[in-house]
Coordinates of C-alpha atoms in Angstrom, one line a residue:
Chain A
M102 CA -329.2 36.9 -58.7
S103 CA -328.7 36.7 -54.7
K104 CA -330.6 39.0 -52.5
P105 CA -328.4 41.1 -50.2
V106 CA -327.4 39.6 -47.3
I107 CA -327.8 41.8 -43.6
A108 CA -325.5 41.0 -40.1
T109 CA -326.5 43.4 -37.3
T110 CA -325.7 42.9 -34.1
S111 CA -325.6 44.7 -30.5
L112 CA -322.3 45.7 -29.0
A113 CA -322.6 47.7 -25.9
G114 CA -325.9 49.0 -27.0
C115 CA -328.9 49.0 -25.0
F116 CA -331.2 47.1 -27.6
G117 CA -332.7 50.2 -28.0
C118 CA -331.3 50.6 -32.3
H119 CA -332.6 47.0 -32.9
M120 CA -336.4 48.1 -31.8
S121 CA -336.1 51.5 -33.6
F122 CA -335.4 48.6 -36.9
L123 CA -339.1 47.2 -35.9
D124 CA -340.3 50.4 -35.7
I125 CA -340.5 49.7 -39.4
D126 CA -343.4 48.2 -39.2
E127 CA -344.8 46.4 -41.9
R128 CA -342.5 47.9 -44.2
I129 CA -340.7 44.6 -42.5
L130 CA -342.5 42.7 -44.9
E131 CA -341.2 44.1 -48.5
L132 CA -337.7 44.3 -46.6
I133 CA -337.7 40.7 -46.3
E134 CA -338.4 40.2 -50.2
L135 CA -335.7 42.6 -50.9
V136 CA -333.0 41.1 -48.3
E137 CA -331.9 38.1 -46.7
F138 CA -330.8 37.6 -42.6
N139 CA -328.2 36.1 -41.6
K140 CA -326.1 36.5 -38.3
S141 CA -327.9 38.9 -36.3
P142 CA -330.8 38.8 -33.0
I143 CA -333.9 39.6 -35.3
D144 CA -333.8 35.6 -36.7
D145 CA -331.5 34.3 -33.4
I146 CA -328.9 33.4 -36.2
K147 CA -325.0 33.7 -33.9
T148 CA -322.9 32.6 -36.4
F149 CA -322.6 33.9 -39.2
T150 CA -323.0 31.6 -41.9
K151 CA -321.7 33.2 -45.1
Q152 CA -319.9 36.8 -46.4
C153 CA -322.4 39.5 -46.0
D154 CA -323.3 42.7 -47.7
I155 CA -323.9 45.2 -44.6
G156 CA -323.6 45.0 -41.0
L157 CA -325.5 46.7 -38.9
I158 CA -323.2 47.8 -35.3
E159 CA -325.8 49.5 -33.1
G160 CA -323.1 49.9 -29.5
G161 CA -319.8 51.0 -29.0
C162 CA -316.6 48.9 -27.3
C163 CA -316.8 49.0 -23.6
N164 CA -315.4 45.2 -23.5
S165 CA -312.8 42.6 -25.1
E166 CA -315.6 40.6 -26.4
N167 CA -317.3 44.0 -28.3
I168 CA -313.6 44.1 -30.6
E169 CA -313.9 40.6 -31.3
T170 CA -317.4 40.5 -32.1
L171 CA -316.8 43.6 -33.8
K172 CA -313.8 42.4 -36.5
E173 CA -315.6 39.5 -36.8
F174 CA -318.0 41.0 -37.9
R175 CA -316.1 43.9 -40.2
R176 CA -314.1 40.4 -42.0
M177 CA -317.9 38.7 -42.6
C178 CA -319.2 42.1 -44.1
K179 CA -318.8 44.5 -47.4
T180 CA -319.7 47.6 -45.1
L181 CA -320.2 48.6 -41.7
V182 CA -323.3 51.1 -40.8
S183 CA -323.1 52.8 -36.9
L184 CA -326.3 52.3 -36.1
G185 CA -326.9 55.1 -32.8
E186 CA -325.3 57.6 -30.4
C187 CA -323.0 54.6 -29.3
A188 CA -321.7 53.3 -31.7
I189 CA -320.8 56.5 -33.2
M190 CA -319.0 58.4 -30.2
G191 CA -320.0 55.9 -27.3
G192 CA -323.1 56.5 -25.5
L193 CA -323.9 56.3 -22.7
P194 CA -322.1 53.9 -21.9
A195 CA -319.0 55.8 -22.5
L196 CA -320.5 58.8 -19.9
R197 CA -317.8 56.5 -17.4
N198 CA -314.8 56.8 -20.0
G199 CA -313.4 60.3 -17.4
I200 CA -313.8 58.0 -14.1
P201 CA -310.6 55.8 -13.7
I202 CA -311.9 51.5 -14.1
R203 CA -311.6 50.9 -11.0
E204 CA -313.2 53.4 -8.9
C205 CA -316.3 52.0 -11.4
L206 CA -316.4 48.4 -10.3
H207 CA -315.9 49.1 -7.0
E208 CA -318.9 51.6 -7.0
A209 CA -321.2 49.0 -8.9
Y210 CA -319.6 46.3 -7.4
I211 CA -318.5 47.2 -3.9
N212 CA -319.3 51.1 -2.5
G213 CA -322.9 51.4 -4.7
P214 CA -326.0 51.8 -2.5
T215 CA -327.3 48.8 -3.8
V216 CA -324.7 46.0 -3.9
G217 CA -326.1 44.1 -0.6
L218 CA -324.8 40.8 -1.3
N219 CA -321.4 41.2 -1.9
K220 CA -320.1 40.3 1.5
E221 CA -316.6 39.1 0.6
N222 CA -316.2 42.3 -2.2
I223 CA -315.5 40.1 -4.6
L224 CA -315.0 42.4 -8.4
P225 CA -315.9 40.1 -11.1
N226 CA -312.7 37.6 -11.8
D227 CA -314.4 34.7 -14.2
S228 CA -312.2 34.4 -16.9
E229 CA -315.1 33.2 -18.9
L230 CA -315.7 37.3 -18.1
P231 CA -314.9 39.4 -21.0
M232 CA -312.4 41.6 -20.1
I233 CA -313.5 45.3 -19.6
L234 CA -311.5 48.3 -21.9
D235 CA -310.1 51.0 -20.1
R236 CA -313.3 53.0 -21.6
V237 CA -315.8 53.0 -24.3
Y238 CA -314.3 53.3 -27.5
P239 CA -316.2 54.9 -30.4
C240 CA -316.7 51.5 -33.6
H241 CA -314.9 53.7 -36.0
E242 CA -311.8 54.5 -33.7
I243 CA -312.1 49.9 -33.5
V244 CA -312.6 48.9 -37.6
K245 CA -313.4 51.5 -40.7
I246 CA -316.9 52.0 -40.2
D247 CA -318.2 53.0 -43.6
Y248 CA -322.0 54.7 -42.6
F249 CA -322.6 56.1 -39.7
L250 CA -327.4 56.6 -38.3
P251 CA -327.1 59.1 -35.7
G252 CA -330.4 58.9 -33.2
C253 CA -330.7 57.2 -29.9
A254 CA -332.2 55.3 -31.1
P255 CA -332.1 56.2 -35.3
R256 CA -335.1 57.1 -36.5
A257 CA -337.2 53.9 -37.7
D258 CA -337.8 55.5 -40.4
L259 CA -333.9 57.2 -41.2
I260 CA -332.6 53.3 -40.8
W261 CA -335.6 52.3 -43.2
N262 CA -334.0 54.9 -45.9
A263 CA -331.2 54.2 -46.1
L264 CA -331.5 50.1 -46.3
I265 CA -333.1 51.0 -49.2
A266 CA -330.6 53.3 -50.0
L267 CA -327.9 50.5 -49.3
V268 CA -330.0 48.0 -51.1
T269 CA -330.4 49.7 -54.1
G270 CA -328.0 51.8 -54.7
G271 CA -329.9 55.9 -54.7
E272 CA -328.8 58.2 -53.0
L273 CA -329.5 58.9 -48.9
Q274 CA -332.6 60.6 -48.1
L275 CA -331.6 62.9 -45.0
P276 CA -335.6 63.9 -44.0
Y277 CA -334.7 67.3 -41.3
E278 CA -337.5 65.5 -39.2
A279 CA -335.9 61.5 -39.0
F280 CA -332.0 62.8 -38.9
K281 CA -331.5 63.7 -34.3
F282 CA -329.3 63.3 -32.0
D283 CA -331.3 62.0 -29.2
Chain B
M200 CA -333.4 103.0 -48.1
K201 CA -332.1 106.8 -46.3
G202 CA -329.5 106.5 -43.9
K203 CA -328.7 102.6 -45.5
I204 CA -325.4 101.6 -47.0
K205 CA -325.8 98.3 -49.6
I206 CA -323.6 95.6 -49.3
I207 CA -324.2 93.3 -51.2
I208 CA -324.3 89.0 -49.9
D209 CA -324.5 86.2 -52.0
G210 CA -324.3 88.2 -55.0
K211 CA -328.2 90.6 -53.4
E212 CA -328.6 93.7 -52.9
C213 CA -328.9 94.1 -49.3
W214 CA -329.6 97.7 -46.7
A215 CA -327.5 97.6 -43.4
K216 CA -327.4 100.3 -41.0
P217 CA -323.9 102.5 -41.1
G218 CA -321.8 100.4 -37.8
Q219 CA -324.3 98.2 -37.7
N220 CA -322.0 94.1 -37.9
V221 CA -322.3 91.6 -40.7
I222 CA -324.2 88.7 -39.0
D223 CA -327.1 91.8 -38.0
A224 CA -327.4 92.8 -41.5
A225 CA -328.0 89.5 -42.8
R226 CA -329.9 88.6 -40.2
D227 CA -332.9 92.3 -40.7
N228 CA -331.9 91.3 -44.9
G229 CA -333.4 87.8 -44.1
I230 CA -330.1 85.9 -44.5
Y231 CA -329.5 83.4 -42.0
I232 CA -325.6 83.3 -41.0
P233 CA -324.7 80.3 -37.8
S234 CA -323.6 81.1 -35.3
L235 CA -323.1 80.4 -31.7
C236 CA -321.8 83.1 -30.1
H237 CA -323.5 85.6 -30.5
V238 CA -326.2 87.7 -29.0
E239 CA -328.0 90.6 -30.8
G240 CA -326.8 94.0 -28.6
V241 CA -324.3 92.8 -27.2
K242 CA -320.6 93.6 -27.4
P243 CA -319.1 90.6 -30.4
A244 CA -316.8 88.5 -29.2
G245 CA -315.7 86.6 -32.3
S246 CA -314.9 83.5 -30.4
C247 CA -316.8 80.6 -32.3
R248 CA -315.8 81.7 -35.4
V249 CA -319.2 79.3 -37.0
C250 CA -320.0 83.3 -38.7
N251 CA -316.5 83.3 -41.5
V252 CA -317.8 85.0 -43.6
R253 CA -315.7 85.2 -46.9
I254 CA -315.5 89.4 -47.3
E255 CA -312.7 90.6 -50.2
G256 CA -311.1 87.0 -50.4
R257 CA -310.7 87.4 -46.6
N258 CA -312.2 85.1 -43.7
M259 CA -313.8 86.9 -41.6
T260 CA -316.3 86.8 -38.7
A261 CA -319.3 88.2 -39.6
C262 CA -320.5 89.6 -35.0
T263 CA -317.2 91.4 -35.1
T264 CA -316.8 93.1 -39.5
P265 CA -319.0 96.6 -39.6
V266 CA -320.4 96.5 -43.0
A267 CA -318.7 99.4 -44.9
D268 CA -320.2 101.0 -48.2
G269 CA -320.6 98.4 -51.4
M270 CA -319.4 95.4 -49.0
E271 CA -319.2 92.8 -51.2
I272 CA -320.8 89.1 -48.8
E273 CA -319.7 85.9 -49.5
N274 CA -321.7 83.9 -47.4
D275 CA -323.9 80.3 -47.8
I276 CA -321.2 78.6 -49.9
P277 CA -319.5 75.1 -50.6
E278 CA -316.3 76.0 -49.1
L279 CA -317.4 77.7 -45.6
N280 CA -320.6 75.2 -44.6
E281 CA -317.5 73.1 -44.4
L282 CA -315.9 74.6 -42.8
R283 CA -318.4 76.0 -39.9
K284 CA -319.4 72.2 -40.4
A285 CA -314.9 71.2 -39.3
I286 CA -315.4 73.8 -36.7
I287 CA -319.0 72.2 -35.0
E288 CA -317.6 68.8 -34.9
V289 CA -314.3 70.2 -33.8
L290 CA -316.5 71.5 -30.5
F291 CA -318.4 67.9 -30.6
V292 CA -315.9 65.7 -30.2
S293 CA -313.3 68.5 -27.6
G294 CA -316.8 68.7 -24.7
N295 CA -319.1 65.8 -23.5
H296 CA -321.2 66.3 -25.3
F297 CA -323.8 63.1 -24.6
C298 CA -327.2 64.5 -26.3
P299 CA -329.6 61.6 -26.0
S300 CA -328.7 62.4 -22.6
C301 CA -328.2 66.2 -22.3
E302 CA -332.1 68.8 -21.4
K303 CA -331.1 71.0 -23.7
S304 CA -331.4 68.8 -26.2
G305 CA -333.5 69.8 -29.7
N306 CA -333.8 73.7 -27.9
C307 CA -329.5 73.3 -28.1
E308 CA -328.0 75.3 -30.7
L309 CA -324.7 73.7 -30.9
Q310 CA -326.8 70.5 -32.1
A311 CA -329.0 72.8 -34.5
L312 CA -326.3 74.0 -36.0
A313 CA -324.5 69.7 -36.3
Y314 CA -328.6 68.5 -37.1
R315 CA -327.9 71.7 -40.2
F316 CA -324.6 71.0 -41.1
R317 CA -326.1 66.7 -40.7
M318 CA -323.4 65.9 -39.5
M319 CA -323.2 62.0 -39.5
V320 CA -320.2 61.8 -37.0
P321 CA -317.3 64.3 -36.1
R322 CA -314.0 63.5 -38.2
F323 CA -312.0 64.2 -35.3
P324 CA -311.0 61.1 -33.0
Y325 CA -313.5 61.8 -29.7
E326 CA -311.6 63.5 -26.6
F327 CA -313.3 62.8 -23.5
P328 CA -311.8 65.0 -21.7
I329 CA -311.7 65.8 -17.6
K330 CA -314.4 68.5 -17.2
G331 CA -316.8 69.3 -13.7
V332 CA -319.8 70.0 -12.4
D333 CA -321.5 73.2 -10.6
A334 CA -324.8 72.1 -8.2
S335 CA -324.2 74.4 -5.1
S336 CA -326.0 77.4 -6.2
K337 CA -329.6 77.0 -5.5
Y338 CA -331.2 77.4 -9.3
I339 CA -328.3 77.1 -11.3
Y340 CA -326.7 73.7 -13.0
H341 CA -323.1 74.5 -14.3
D342 CA -321.7 70.9 -16.6
R343 CA -318.2 73.0 -17.8
N344 CA -318.4 69.4 -20.1
R345 CA -321.0 70.6 -22.9
C346 CA -319.4 74.3 -22.0
V347 CA -318.6 75.8 -26.6
M348 CA -316.8 78.7 -24.8
C349 CA -318.8 81.5 -26.0
K350 CA -318.5 83.6 -23.8
R351 CA -321.6 84.9 -24.3
C352 CA -322.6 84.0 -20.4
I353 CA -319.5 86.0 -19.3
R354 CA -320.6 89.1 -21.6
T355 CA -323.9 88.7 -19.9
I356 CA -325.0 87.7 -17.3
T357 CA -324.0 89.5 -14.0
K358 CA -325.6 89.8 -10.5
D359 CA -325.9 93.5 -8.6
G360 CA -323.2 94.5 -11.5
K361 CA -320.8 91.9 -10.9
N362 CA -320.5 89.6 -13.8
V363 CA -321.7 85.6 -12.5
F364 CA -319.0 83.7 -15.0
A365 CA -315.6 84.1 -15.5
Y366 CA -312.6 82.6 -17.5
S367 CA -309.9 80.4 -15.4
S368 CA -306.8 79.5 -16.1
R369 CA -306.5 81.7 -19.9
G370 CA -302.9 81.8 -20.7
G371 CA -303.1 77.5 -18.4
K372 CA -303.6 74.5 -20.5
H373 CA -307.1 74.2 -19.4
L374 CA -309.3 77.0 -19.9
H375 CA -312.6 77.4 -18.6
V376 CA -315.6 79.1 -17.4
V377 CA -315.7 79.2 -13.7
M378 CA -319.4 79.9 -11.8
D379 CA -319.2 82.3 -9.6
K380 CA -320.0 79.8 -6.4
E381 CA -321.5 83.2 -3.8
L382 CA -322.6 85.7 -6.8
A383 CA -324.6 82.6 -8.0
A384 CA -326.4 81.8 -5.0
Q385 CA -328.0 85.1 -4.7
M386 CA -329.8 84.4 -8.3
T387 CA -333.1 84.3 -8.1
E388 CA -335.3 81.7 -9.9
K389 CA -335.7 84.4 -13.0
E390 CA -332.1 85.4 -13.7
A391 CA -331.5 81.4 -13.2
Q392 CA -333.6 81.0 -16.4
K393 CA -332.7 83.8 -17.6
A394 CA -328.8 82.2 -18.0
M395 CA -329.7 78.9 -19.3
D396 CA -331.8 80.4 -22.0
I397 CA -328.6 82.7 -23.2
C398 CA -326.3 79.4 -22.7
P399 CA -326.3 77.6 -26.5
V400 CA -326.4 74.4 -25.1
G401 CA -326.5 72.4 -22.1
A402 CA -323.6 74.0 -19.3
I403 CA -325.8 76.5 -17.9
L404 CA -329.4 74.8 -16.7
K405 CA -332.0 76.1 -15.2
K406 CA -332.8 73.2 -11.6
E407 CA -335.8 71.5 -12.3
R408 CA -336.1 72.3 -15.5
G409 CA -335.0 69.8 -17.3
F410 CA -336.4 68.1 -20.1
Y411 CA -339.5 69.9 -19.8
S412 CA -340.9 70.3 -24.0
P413 CA -341.6 67.1 -24.8
I414 CA -339.7 65.7 -28.1
G415 CA -341.7 66.8 -31.3
Q416 CA -341.8 69.8 -29.7
R417 CA -339.2 71.6 -29.1
K418 CA -337.7 74.8 -30.5
Y419 CA -335.2 73.1 -32.7
D420 CA -336.8 69.7 -33.9
T421 CA -338.9 70.1 -36.7
E422 CA -337.3 73.0 -38.7
P423 CA -333.4 73.9 -38.9
I424 CA -332.5 77.1 -36.5
G425 CA -332.2 80.4 -38.4
S426 CA -335.6 79.0 -40.8
D427 CA -336.7 81.7 -38.7
V428 CA -334.7 83.7 -40.0
E429 CA -335.0 83.2 -43.2
K430 CA -338.1 83.2 -43.5
N431 CA -338.4 86.3 -43.2
I432 CA -337.0 86.9 -46.4
D433 CA -340.8 85.5 -48.1
H434 CA -342.0 88.1 -45.3
L435 CA -340.5 91.4 -46.8
K436 CA -340.8 90.4 -50.0
Q437 CA -344.0 90.1 -49.8
K438 CA -343.6 94.0 -48.2
E439 CA -341.9 95.1 -51.0
Q440 CA -344.5 93.9 -53.3

């Protein structure tokens, strides 16, 4: 039997959840015996090469590219897991949710105290750039998400326990110390 | 057990003082009934509904119900715990609870209850309501984004006999808690700390006090909320022996 395949991505996140994933330390050697990685920043595979079993999503959706990636993950992965507060509820990027998008862009590119070089007051308008969304969306409001692992970042033990439970079909161990929202 | 009346909580015989409310009686017997709005010794408000228990087949709030002789109470049952979890989830989506950036994280009772009930994600859609912040007073920072309307501050925090906090827009669509700017400005550092401690969430904060304890040493980092009450069981048992 071939090994289960894992794909991971970071949408509107800070890569903290991926760093926390690497915090499983030497257990990564054990993990690589159990699973195979496909599209993921961990092995630097940029595009899906086959259908995957588990997709780990870090970060919420703040622009059109995030939505596209998330939908692709939904198509390519049997099981999707929201990893961390940003994927679950938007996280810190969602602090902008109450502020109109125009105001946000003006603060960032025109009126902000650290804006100096933008003499012509240009807002990012290149057609190559993804469109920013009206607000930041939790992943499960865009596609169906199967499991959620809270934390900022989720503790390495929690990620490890979840992966082992998913790969071996066992029950998820949720120790109190590993279950945090921050 | 002279002068005490017998009540039964989850099949366990307990003794309570006449006139005591169910939540306090349970605590005295080493049984934890989860709650967000209740403060011991303060007139109960029954505003959070988390302390829902079942008495004679009816759901009642344990903080507003006085004990009666022979009263049978169901508390730690799956149905009630599911209801409590749902209430906590509603509170999470109806405010702006950004735990990672909140100064109260780790010491927050709402968060601790979510940990206790293992809330992975709220089942309801996030509202991201627009709410204000009042940082005008010297020692207090009032962030309505995190308010859960428990009325603890309204019931307890006073300055010169006047309430500092009050409900506003009652009956309107946007009921919220407001802080009296003038009274808040007169508050001392100690009073500000008291207000911060009474708030179950991070809605009232004392300025320059955020992130005081490091991760791992905060109130609910290692033990779930209610552990102190439940530990009392062993304590009481030892007493009996």
